[in-house]
Short mmCIF file of N, CA and C in Angstrom, two decimals:
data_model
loop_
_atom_site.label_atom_id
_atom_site.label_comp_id
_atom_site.label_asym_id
_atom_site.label_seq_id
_atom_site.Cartn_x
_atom_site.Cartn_y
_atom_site.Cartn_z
N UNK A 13 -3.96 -30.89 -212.17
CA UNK A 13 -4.34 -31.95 -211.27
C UNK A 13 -4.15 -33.32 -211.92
N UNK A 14 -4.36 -33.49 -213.33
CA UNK A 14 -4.28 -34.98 -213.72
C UNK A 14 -2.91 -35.20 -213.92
N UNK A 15 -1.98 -33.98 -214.02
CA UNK A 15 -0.38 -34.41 -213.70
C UNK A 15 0.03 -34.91 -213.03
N UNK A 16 -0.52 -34.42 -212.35
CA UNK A 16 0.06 -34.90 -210.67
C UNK A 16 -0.55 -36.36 -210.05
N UNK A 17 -2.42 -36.46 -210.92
CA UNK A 17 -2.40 -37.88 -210.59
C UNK A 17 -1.24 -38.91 -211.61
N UNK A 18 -1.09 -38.17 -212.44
CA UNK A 18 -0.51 -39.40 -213.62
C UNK A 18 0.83 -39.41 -213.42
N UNK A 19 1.38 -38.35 -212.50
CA UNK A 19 3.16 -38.62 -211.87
C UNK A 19 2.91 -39.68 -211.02
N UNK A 20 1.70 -39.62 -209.98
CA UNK A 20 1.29 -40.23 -208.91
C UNK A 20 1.76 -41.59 -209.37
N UNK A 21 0.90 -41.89 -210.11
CA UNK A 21 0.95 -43.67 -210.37
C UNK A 21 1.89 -44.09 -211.23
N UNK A 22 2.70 -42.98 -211.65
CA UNK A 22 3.93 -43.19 -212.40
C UNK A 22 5.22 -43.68 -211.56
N UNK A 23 5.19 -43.01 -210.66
CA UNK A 23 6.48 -43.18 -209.54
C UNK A 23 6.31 -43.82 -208.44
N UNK A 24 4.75 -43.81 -207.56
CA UNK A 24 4.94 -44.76 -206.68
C UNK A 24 5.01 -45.76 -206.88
N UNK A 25 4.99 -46.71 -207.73
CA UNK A 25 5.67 -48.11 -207.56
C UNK A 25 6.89 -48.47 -207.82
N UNK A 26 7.42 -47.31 -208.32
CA UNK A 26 8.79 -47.54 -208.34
C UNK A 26 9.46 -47.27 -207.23
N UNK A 27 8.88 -46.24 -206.05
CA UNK A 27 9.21 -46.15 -203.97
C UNK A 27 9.06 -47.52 -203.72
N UNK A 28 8.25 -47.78 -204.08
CA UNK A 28 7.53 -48.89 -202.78
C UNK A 28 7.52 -50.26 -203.80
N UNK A 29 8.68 -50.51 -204.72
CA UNK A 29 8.80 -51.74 -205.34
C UNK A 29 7.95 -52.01 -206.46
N UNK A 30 8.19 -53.41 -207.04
CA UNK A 30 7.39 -53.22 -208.05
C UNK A 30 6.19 -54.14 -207.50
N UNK A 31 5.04 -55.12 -208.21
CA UNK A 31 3.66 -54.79 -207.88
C UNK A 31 3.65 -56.29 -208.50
N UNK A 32 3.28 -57.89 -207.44
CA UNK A 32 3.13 -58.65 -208.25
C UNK A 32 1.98 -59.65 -208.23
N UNK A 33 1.43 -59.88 -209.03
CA UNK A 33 0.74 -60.76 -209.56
C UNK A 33 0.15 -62.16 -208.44
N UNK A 34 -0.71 -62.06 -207.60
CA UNK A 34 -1.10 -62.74 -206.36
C UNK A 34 -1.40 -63.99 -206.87
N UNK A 35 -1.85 -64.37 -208.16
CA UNK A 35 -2.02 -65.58 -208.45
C UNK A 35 -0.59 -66.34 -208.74
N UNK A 36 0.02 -65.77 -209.71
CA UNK A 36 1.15 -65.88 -210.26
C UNK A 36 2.22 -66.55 -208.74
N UNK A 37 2.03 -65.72 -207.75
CA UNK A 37 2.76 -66.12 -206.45
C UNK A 37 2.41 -67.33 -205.87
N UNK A 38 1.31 -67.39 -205.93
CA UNK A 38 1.02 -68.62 -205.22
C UNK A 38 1.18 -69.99 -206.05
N UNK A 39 1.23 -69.98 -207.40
CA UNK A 39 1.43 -70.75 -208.03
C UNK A 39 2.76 -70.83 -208.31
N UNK A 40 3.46 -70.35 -208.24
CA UNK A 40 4.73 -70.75 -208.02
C UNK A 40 5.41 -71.37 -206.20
N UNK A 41 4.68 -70.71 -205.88
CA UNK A 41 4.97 -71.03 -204.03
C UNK A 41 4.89 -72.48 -204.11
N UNK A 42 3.48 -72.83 -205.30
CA UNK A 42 2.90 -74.33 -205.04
C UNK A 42 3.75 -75.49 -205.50
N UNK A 43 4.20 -74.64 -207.00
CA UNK A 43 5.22 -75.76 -207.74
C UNK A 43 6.51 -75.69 -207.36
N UNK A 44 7.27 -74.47 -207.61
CA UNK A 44 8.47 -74.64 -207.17
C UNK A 44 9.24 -75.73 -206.25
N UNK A 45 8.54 -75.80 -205.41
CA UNK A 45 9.02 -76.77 -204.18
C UNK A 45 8.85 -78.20 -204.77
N UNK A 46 8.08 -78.35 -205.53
CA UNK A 46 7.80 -79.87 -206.12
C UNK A 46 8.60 -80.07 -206.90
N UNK A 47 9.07 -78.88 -208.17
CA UNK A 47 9.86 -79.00 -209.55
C UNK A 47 11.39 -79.46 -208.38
N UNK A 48 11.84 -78.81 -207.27
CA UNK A 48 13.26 -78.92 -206.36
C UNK A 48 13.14 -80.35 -206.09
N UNK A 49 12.59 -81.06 -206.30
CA UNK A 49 12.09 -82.42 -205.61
C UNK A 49 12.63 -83.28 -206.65
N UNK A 50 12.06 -82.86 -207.76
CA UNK A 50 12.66 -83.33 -209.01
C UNK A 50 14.30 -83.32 -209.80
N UNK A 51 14.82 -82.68 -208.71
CA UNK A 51 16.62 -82.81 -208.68
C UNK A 51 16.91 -84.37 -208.30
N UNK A 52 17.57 -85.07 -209.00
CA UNK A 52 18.22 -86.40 -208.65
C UNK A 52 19.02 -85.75 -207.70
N UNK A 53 19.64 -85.17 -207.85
CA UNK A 53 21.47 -84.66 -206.79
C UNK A 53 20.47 -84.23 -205.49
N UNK A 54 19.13 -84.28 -205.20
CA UNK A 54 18.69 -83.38 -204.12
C UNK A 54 19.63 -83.70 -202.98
N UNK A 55 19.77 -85.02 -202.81
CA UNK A 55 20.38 -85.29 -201.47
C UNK A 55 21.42 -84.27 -200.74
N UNK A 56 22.29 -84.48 -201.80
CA UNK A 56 23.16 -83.09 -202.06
C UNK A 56 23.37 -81.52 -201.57
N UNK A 57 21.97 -81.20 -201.90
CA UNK A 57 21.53 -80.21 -201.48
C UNK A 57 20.97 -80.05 -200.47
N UNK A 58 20.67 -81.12 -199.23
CA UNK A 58 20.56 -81.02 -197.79
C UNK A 58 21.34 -80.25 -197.12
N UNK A 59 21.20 -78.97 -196.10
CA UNK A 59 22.01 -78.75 -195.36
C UNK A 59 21.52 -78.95 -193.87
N UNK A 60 22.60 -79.75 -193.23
CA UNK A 60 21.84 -80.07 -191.89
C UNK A 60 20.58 -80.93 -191.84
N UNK A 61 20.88 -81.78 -193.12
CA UNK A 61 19.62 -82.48 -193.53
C UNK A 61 18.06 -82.05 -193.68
N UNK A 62 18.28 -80.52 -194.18
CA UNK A 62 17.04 -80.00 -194.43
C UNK A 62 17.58 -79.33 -195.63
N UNK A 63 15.97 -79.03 -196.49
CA UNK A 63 16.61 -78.49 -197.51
C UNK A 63 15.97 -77.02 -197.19
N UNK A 64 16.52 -76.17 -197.95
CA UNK A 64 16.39 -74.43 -197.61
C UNK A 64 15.99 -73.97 -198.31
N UNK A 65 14.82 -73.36 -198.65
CA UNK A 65 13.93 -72.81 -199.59
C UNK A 65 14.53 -70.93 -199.77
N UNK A 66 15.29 -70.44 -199.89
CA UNK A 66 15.98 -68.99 -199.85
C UNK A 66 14.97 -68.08 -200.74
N UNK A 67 14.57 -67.20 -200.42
CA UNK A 67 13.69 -66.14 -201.21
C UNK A 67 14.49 -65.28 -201.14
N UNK A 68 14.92 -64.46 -202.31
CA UNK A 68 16.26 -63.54 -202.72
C UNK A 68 14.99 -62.18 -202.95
N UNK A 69 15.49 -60.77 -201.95
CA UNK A 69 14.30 -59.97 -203.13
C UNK A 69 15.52 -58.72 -202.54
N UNK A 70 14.66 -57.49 -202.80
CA UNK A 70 15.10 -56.40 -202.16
C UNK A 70 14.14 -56.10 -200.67
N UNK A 71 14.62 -54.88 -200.54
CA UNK A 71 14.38 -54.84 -199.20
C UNK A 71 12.54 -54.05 -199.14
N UNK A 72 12.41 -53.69 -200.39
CA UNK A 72 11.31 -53.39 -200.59
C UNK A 72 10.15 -54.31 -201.05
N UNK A 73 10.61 -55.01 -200.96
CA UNK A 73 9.83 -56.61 -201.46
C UNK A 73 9.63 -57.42 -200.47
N UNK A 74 10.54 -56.99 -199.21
CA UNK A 74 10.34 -58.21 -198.14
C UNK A 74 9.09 -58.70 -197.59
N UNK A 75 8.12 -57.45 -197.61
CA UNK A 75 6.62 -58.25 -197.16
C UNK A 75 5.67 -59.29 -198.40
N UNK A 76 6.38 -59.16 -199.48
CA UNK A 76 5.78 -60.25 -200.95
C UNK A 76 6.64 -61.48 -200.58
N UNK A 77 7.93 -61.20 -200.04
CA UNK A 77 8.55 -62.34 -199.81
C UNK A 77 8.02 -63.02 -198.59
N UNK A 78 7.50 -62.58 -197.27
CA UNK A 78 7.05 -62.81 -196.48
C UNK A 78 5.94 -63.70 -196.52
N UNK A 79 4.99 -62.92 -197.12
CA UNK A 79 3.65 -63.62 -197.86
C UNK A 79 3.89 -65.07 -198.64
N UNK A 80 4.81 -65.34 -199.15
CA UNK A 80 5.13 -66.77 -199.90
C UNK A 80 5.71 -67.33 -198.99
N UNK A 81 6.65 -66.94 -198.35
CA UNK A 81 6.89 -67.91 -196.96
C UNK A 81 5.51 -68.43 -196.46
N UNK A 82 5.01 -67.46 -195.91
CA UNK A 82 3.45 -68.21 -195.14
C UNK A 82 2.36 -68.65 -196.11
N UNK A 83 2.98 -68.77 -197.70
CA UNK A 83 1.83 -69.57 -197.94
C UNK A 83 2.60 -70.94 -198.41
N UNK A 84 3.95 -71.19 -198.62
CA UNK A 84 4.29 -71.97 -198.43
C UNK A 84 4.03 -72.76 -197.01
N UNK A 85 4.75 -72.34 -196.17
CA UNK A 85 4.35 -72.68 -194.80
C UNK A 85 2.94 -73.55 -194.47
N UNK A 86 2.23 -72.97 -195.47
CA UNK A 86 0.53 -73.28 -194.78
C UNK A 86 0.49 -74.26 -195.81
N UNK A 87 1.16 -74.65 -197.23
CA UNK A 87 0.95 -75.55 -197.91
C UNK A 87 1.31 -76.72 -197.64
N UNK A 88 2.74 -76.44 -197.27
CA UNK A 88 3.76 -77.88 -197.19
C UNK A 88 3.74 -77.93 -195.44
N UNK A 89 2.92 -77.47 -194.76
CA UNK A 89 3.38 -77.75 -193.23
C UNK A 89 4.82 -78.29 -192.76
N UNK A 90 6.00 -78.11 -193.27
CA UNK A 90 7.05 -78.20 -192.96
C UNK A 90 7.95 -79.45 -193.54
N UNK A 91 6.92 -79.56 -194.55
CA UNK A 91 7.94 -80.96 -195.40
C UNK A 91 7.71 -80.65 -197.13
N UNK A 92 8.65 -80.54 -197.54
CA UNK A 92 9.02 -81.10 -199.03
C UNK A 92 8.94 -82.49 -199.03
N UNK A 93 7.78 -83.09 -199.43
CA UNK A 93 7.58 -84.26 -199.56
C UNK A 93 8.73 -85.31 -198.26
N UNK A 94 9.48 -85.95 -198.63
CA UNK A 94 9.83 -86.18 -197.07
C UNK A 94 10.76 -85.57 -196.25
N UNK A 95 11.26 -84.67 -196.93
CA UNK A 95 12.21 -83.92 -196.14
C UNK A 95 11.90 -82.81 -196.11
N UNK A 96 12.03 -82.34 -194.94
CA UNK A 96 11.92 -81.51 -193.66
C UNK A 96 12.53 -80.02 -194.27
N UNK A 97 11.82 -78.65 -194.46
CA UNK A 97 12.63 -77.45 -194.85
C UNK A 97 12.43 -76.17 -194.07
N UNK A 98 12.92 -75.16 -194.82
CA UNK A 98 12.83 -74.33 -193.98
C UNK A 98 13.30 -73.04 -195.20
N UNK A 99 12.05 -71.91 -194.85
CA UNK A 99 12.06 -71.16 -195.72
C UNK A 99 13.23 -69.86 -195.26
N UNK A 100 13.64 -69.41 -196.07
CA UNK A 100 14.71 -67.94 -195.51
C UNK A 100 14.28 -67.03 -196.20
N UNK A 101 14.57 -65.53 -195.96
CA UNK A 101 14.51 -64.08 -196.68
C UNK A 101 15.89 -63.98 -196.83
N UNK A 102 16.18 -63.57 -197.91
CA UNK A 102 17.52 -62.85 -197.64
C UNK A 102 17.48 -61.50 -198.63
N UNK A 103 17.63 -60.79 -198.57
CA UNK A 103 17.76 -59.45 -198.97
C UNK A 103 19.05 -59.73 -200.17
N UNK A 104 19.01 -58.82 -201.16
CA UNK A 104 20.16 -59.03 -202.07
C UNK A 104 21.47 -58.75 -201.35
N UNK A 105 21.45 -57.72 -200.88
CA UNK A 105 22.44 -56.95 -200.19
C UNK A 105 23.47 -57.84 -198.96
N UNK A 106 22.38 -58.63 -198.16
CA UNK A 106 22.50 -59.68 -197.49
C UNK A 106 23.25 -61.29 -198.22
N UNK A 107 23.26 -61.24 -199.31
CA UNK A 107 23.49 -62.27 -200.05
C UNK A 107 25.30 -62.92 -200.51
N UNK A 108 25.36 -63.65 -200.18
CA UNK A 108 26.98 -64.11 -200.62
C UNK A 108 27.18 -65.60 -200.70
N UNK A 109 27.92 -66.15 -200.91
CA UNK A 109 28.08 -68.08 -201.11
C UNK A 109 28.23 -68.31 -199.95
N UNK A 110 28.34 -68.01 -198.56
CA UNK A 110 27.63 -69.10 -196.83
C UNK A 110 26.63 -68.85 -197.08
N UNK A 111 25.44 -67.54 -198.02
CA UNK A 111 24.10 -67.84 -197.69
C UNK A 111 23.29 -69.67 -197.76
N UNK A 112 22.67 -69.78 -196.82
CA UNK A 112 22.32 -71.27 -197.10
C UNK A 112 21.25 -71.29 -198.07
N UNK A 113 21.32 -72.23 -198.98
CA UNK A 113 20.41 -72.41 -199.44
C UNK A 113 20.37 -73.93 -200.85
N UNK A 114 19.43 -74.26 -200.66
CA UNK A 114 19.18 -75.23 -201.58
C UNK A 114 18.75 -75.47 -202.70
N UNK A 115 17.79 -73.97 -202.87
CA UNK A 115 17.33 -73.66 -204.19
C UNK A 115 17.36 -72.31 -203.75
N UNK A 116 17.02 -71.07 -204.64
CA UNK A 116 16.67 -69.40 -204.89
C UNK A 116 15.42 -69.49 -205.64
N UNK A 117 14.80 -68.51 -204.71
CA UNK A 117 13.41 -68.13 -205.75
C UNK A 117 13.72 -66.85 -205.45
N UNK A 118 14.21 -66.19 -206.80
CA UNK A 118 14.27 -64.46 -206.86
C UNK A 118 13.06 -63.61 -207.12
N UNK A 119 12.79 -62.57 -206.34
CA UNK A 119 11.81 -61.69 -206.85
C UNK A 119 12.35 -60.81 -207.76
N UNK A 120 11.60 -59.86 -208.28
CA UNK A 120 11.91 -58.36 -209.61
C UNK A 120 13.52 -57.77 -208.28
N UNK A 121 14.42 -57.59 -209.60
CA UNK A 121 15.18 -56.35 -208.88
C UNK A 121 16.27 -56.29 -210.31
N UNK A 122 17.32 -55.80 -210.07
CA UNK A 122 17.89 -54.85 -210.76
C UNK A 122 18.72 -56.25 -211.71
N UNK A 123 19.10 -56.04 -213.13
CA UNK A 123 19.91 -57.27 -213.74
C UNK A 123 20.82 -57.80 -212.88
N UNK A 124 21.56 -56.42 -212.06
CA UNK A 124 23.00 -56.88 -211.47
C UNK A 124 22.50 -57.86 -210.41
N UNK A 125 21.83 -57.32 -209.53
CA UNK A 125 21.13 -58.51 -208.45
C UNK A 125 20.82 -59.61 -209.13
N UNK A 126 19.98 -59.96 -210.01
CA UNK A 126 19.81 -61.23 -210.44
C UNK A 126 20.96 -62.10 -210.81
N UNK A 127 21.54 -61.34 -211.78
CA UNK A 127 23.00 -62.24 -211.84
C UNK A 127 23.83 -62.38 -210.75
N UNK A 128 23.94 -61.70 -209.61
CA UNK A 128 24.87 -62.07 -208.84
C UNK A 128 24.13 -63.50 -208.05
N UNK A 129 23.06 -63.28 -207.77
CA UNK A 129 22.21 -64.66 -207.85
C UNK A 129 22.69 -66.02 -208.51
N UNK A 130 22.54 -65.49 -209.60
CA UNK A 130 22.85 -66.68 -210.86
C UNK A 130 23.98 -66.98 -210.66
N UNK A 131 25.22 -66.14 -210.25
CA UNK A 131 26.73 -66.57 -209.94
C UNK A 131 27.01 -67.37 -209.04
N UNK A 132 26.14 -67.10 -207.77
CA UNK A 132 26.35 -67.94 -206.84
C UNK A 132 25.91 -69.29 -206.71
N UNK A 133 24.47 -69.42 -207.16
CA UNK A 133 24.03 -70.15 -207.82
C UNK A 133 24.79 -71.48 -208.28
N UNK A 134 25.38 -70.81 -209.54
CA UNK A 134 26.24 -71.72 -210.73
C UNK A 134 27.12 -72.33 -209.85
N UNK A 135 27.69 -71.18 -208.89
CA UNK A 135 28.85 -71.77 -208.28
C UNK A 135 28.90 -72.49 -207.58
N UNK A 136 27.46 -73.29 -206.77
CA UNK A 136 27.19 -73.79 -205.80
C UNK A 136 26.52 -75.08 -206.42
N UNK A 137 25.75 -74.81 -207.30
CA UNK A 137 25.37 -75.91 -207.86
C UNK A 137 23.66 -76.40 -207.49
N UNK A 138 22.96 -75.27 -207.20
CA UNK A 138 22.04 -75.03 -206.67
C UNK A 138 20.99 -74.89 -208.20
N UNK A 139 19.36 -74.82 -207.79
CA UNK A 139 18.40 -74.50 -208.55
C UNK A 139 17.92 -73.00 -208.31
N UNK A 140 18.01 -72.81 -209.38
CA UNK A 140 17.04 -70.82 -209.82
C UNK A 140 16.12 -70.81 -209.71
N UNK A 141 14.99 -70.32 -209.12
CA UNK A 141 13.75 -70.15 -209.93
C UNK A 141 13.60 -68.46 -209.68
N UNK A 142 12.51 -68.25 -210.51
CA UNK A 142 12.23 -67.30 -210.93
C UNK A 142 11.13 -66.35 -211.04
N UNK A 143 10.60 -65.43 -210.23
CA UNK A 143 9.22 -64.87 -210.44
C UNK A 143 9.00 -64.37 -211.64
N UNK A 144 10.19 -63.80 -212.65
CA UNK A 144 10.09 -62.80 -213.80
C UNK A 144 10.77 -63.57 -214.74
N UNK A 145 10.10 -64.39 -215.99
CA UNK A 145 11.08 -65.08 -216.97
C UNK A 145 11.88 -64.49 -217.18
N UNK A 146 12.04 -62.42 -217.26
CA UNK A 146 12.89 -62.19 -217.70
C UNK A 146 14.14 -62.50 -217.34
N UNK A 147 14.39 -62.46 -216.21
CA UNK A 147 15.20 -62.96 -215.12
C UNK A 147 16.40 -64.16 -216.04
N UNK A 148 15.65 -65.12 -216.63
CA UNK A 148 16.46 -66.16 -216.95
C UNK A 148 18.00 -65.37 -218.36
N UNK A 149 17.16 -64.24 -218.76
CA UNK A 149 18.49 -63.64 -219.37
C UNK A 149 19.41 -63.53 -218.81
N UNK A 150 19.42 -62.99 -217.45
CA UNK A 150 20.47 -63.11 -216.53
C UNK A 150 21.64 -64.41 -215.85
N UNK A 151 20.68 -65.54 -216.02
CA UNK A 151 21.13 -66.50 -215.56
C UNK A 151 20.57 -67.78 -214.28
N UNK A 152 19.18 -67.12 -214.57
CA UNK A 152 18.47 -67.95 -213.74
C UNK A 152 18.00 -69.12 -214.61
N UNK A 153 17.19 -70.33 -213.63
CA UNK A 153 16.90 -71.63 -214.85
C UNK A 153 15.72 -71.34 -214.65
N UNK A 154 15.16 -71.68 -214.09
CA UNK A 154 13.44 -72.06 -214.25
C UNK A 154 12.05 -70.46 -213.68
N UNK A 155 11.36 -70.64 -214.79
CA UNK A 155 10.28 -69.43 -214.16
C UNK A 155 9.24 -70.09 -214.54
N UNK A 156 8.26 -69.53 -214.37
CA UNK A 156 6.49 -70.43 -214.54
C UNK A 156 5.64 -69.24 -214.72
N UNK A 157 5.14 -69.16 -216.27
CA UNK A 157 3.78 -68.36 -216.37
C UNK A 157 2.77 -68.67 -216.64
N UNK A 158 1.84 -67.91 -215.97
CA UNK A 158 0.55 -68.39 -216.33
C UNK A 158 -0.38 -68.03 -217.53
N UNK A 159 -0.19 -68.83 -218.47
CA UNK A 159 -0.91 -67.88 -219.76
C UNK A 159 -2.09 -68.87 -220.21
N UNK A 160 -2.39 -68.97 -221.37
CA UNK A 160 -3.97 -69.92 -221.55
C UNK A 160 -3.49 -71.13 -220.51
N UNK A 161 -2.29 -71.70 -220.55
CA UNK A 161 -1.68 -73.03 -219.93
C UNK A 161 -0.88 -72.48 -219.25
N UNK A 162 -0.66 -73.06 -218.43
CA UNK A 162 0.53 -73.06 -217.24
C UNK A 162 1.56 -73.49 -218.16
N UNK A 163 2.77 -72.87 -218.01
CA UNK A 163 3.88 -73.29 -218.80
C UNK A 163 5.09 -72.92 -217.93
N UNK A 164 6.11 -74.11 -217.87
CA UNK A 164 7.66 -73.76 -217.16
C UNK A 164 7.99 -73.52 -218.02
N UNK A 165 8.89 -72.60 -217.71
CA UNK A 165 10.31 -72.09 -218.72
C UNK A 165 10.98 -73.12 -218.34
N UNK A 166 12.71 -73.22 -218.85
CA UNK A 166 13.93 -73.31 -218.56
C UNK A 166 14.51 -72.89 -219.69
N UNK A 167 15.80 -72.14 -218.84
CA UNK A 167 16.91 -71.38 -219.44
C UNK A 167 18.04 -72.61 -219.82
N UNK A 168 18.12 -73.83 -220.64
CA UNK A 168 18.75 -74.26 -221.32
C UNK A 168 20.50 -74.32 -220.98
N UNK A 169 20.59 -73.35 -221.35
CA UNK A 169 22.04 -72.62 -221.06
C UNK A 169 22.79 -72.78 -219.93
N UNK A 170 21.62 -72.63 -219.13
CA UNK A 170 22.19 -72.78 -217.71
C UNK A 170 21.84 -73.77 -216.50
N UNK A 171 21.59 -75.19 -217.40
CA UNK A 171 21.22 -76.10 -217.31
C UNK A 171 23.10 -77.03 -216.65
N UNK A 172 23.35 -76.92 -215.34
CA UNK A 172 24.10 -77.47 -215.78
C UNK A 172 24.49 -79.04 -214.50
N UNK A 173 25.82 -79.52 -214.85
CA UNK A 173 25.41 -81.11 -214.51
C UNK A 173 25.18 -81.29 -212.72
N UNK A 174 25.03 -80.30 -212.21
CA UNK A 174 24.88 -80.70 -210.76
C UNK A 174 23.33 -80.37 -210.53
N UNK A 175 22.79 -80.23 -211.52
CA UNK A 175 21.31 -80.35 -211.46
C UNK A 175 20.73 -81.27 -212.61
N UNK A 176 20.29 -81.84 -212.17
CA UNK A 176 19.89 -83.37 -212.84
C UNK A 176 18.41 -84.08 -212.55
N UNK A 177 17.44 -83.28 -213.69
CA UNK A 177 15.72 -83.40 -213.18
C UNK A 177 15.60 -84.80 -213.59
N UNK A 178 14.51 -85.43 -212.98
CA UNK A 178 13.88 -86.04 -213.56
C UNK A 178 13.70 -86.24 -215.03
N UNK A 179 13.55 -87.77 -215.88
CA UNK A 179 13.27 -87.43 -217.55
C UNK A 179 11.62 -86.27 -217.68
N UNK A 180 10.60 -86.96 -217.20
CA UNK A 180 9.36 -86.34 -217.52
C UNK A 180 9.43 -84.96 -217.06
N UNK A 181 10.30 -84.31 -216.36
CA UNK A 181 10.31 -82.94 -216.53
C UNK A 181 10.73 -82.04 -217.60
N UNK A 182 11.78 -82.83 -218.10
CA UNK A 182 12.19 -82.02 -219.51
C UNK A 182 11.33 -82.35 -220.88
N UNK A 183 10.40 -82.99 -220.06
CA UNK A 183 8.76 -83.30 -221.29
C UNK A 183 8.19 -82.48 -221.09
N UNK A 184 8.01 -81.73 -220.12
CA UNK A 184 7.14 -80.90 -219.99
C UNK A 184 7.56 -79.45 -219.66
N UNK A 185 8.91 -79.04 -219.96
CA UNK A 185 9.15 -77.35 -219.72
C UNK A 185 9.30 -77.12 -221.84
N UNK A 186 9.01 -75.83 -221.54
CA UNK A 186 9.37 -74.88 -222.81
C UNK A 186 11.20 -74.74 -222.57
N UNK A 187 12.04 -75.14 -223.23
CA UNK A 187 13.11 -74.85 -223.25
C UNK A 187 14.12 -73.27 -223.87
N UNK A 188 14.49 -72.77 -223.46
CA UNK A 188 14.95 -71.07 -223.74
C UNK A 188 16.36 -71.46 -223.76
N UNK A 189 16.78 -70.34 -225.10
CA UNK A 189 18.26 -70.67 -225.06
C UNK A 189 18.09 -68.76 -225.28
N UNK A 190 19.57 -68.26 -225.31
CA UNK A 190 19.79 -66.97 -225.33
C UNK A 190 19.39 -66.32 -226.88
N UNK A 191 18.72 -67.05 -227.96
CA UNK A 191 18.16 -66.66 -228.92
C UNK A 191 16.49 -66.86 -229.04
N UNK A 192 16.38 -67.18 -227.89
CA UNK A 192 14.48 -67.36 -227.70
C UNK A 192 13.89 -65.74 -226.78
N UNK A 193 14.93 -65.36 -226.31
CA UNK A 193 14.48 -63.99 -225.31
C UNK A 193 14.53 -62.85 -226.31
#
């Protein structure tokens, strides 16, 4: 019997996705959208003169992704400070360069998904963020954990010139290069 509980909790979260951190979500729901604000090039990144908040997950994740939509939603009532957005799901699978988007906030999924993220990304000239620092091995820029202090990452590396923060932001992230992971 304790096999079977200890297969139990061994494998279902690997059916039904992986399992995340409710504080951790919302605190990123909160900043993220502010750190995107902090792009000089934002203008740039208007489409249709809104900017597009894209949540990248799997398809088993879509109700965690759901949940940050509506708490975004309930935070920012429909503005990034003055401009006007609009949150999307997109499934990995779903994902290619017309996806719209202005920034990516990826949930947990497989390296290959993340990097194909990060490719499109790069190629577009868009901002990463990140639920899982690990993530930034792949090629994402920015993640946020919560440990004694709130601390941003950035992935350094993949820092590149069509994203252009603010000075006082690069005062205040932990910087990661591919010998800090």
């Amino acid at each position: 019997m304790m096999r079977l509980l200890l297969l139990y909790f061994l494998f279902v979260p690997l059916l039904f996705g992986y399992s995340y951190d409710e504080l951790l979500l919302k605190a990123q729901a909160s900043i993220f959208p502010k750190i995107m604000l902090l792009d000089k090039k934002i203008e740039k990144k208007l489409i249709k003169n809104r900017l597009i908040y894209t949540i990248v997950c799997d398809e088993s994740d879509y109700g965690t992704a759901l949940h940050v939509k509506q708490y975004i939603d309930n935070k920012f009532k429909g503005h990034f400070d003055k401009y006007p957005y609009e949150v999307k799901i997109v499934d990995f699978a779903h994902l290619d360069m017309k996806t719209p988007a202005s920034a990516f906030y990826v949930l947990k999924s497989s390296r290959e998904n993340i990097a194909k993220v990060a490719k499109i990304a790069r190629e577009r000239g868009v901002i990463t963020f990140s639920y899982d620092i690990e993530n930034l091995k792949e090629g994402l820029l920015l993640s946020l954990l919560i440990e004694k202090s709130t601390m941003i990452y950035l992935n350094k590396e993949n820092l590149r010139d069509d994203v252009d923060f603010v000075s006082f932001l690069y005062q205040m992230v932990k910087f990661l290069d591919k010998d800090s992971f």
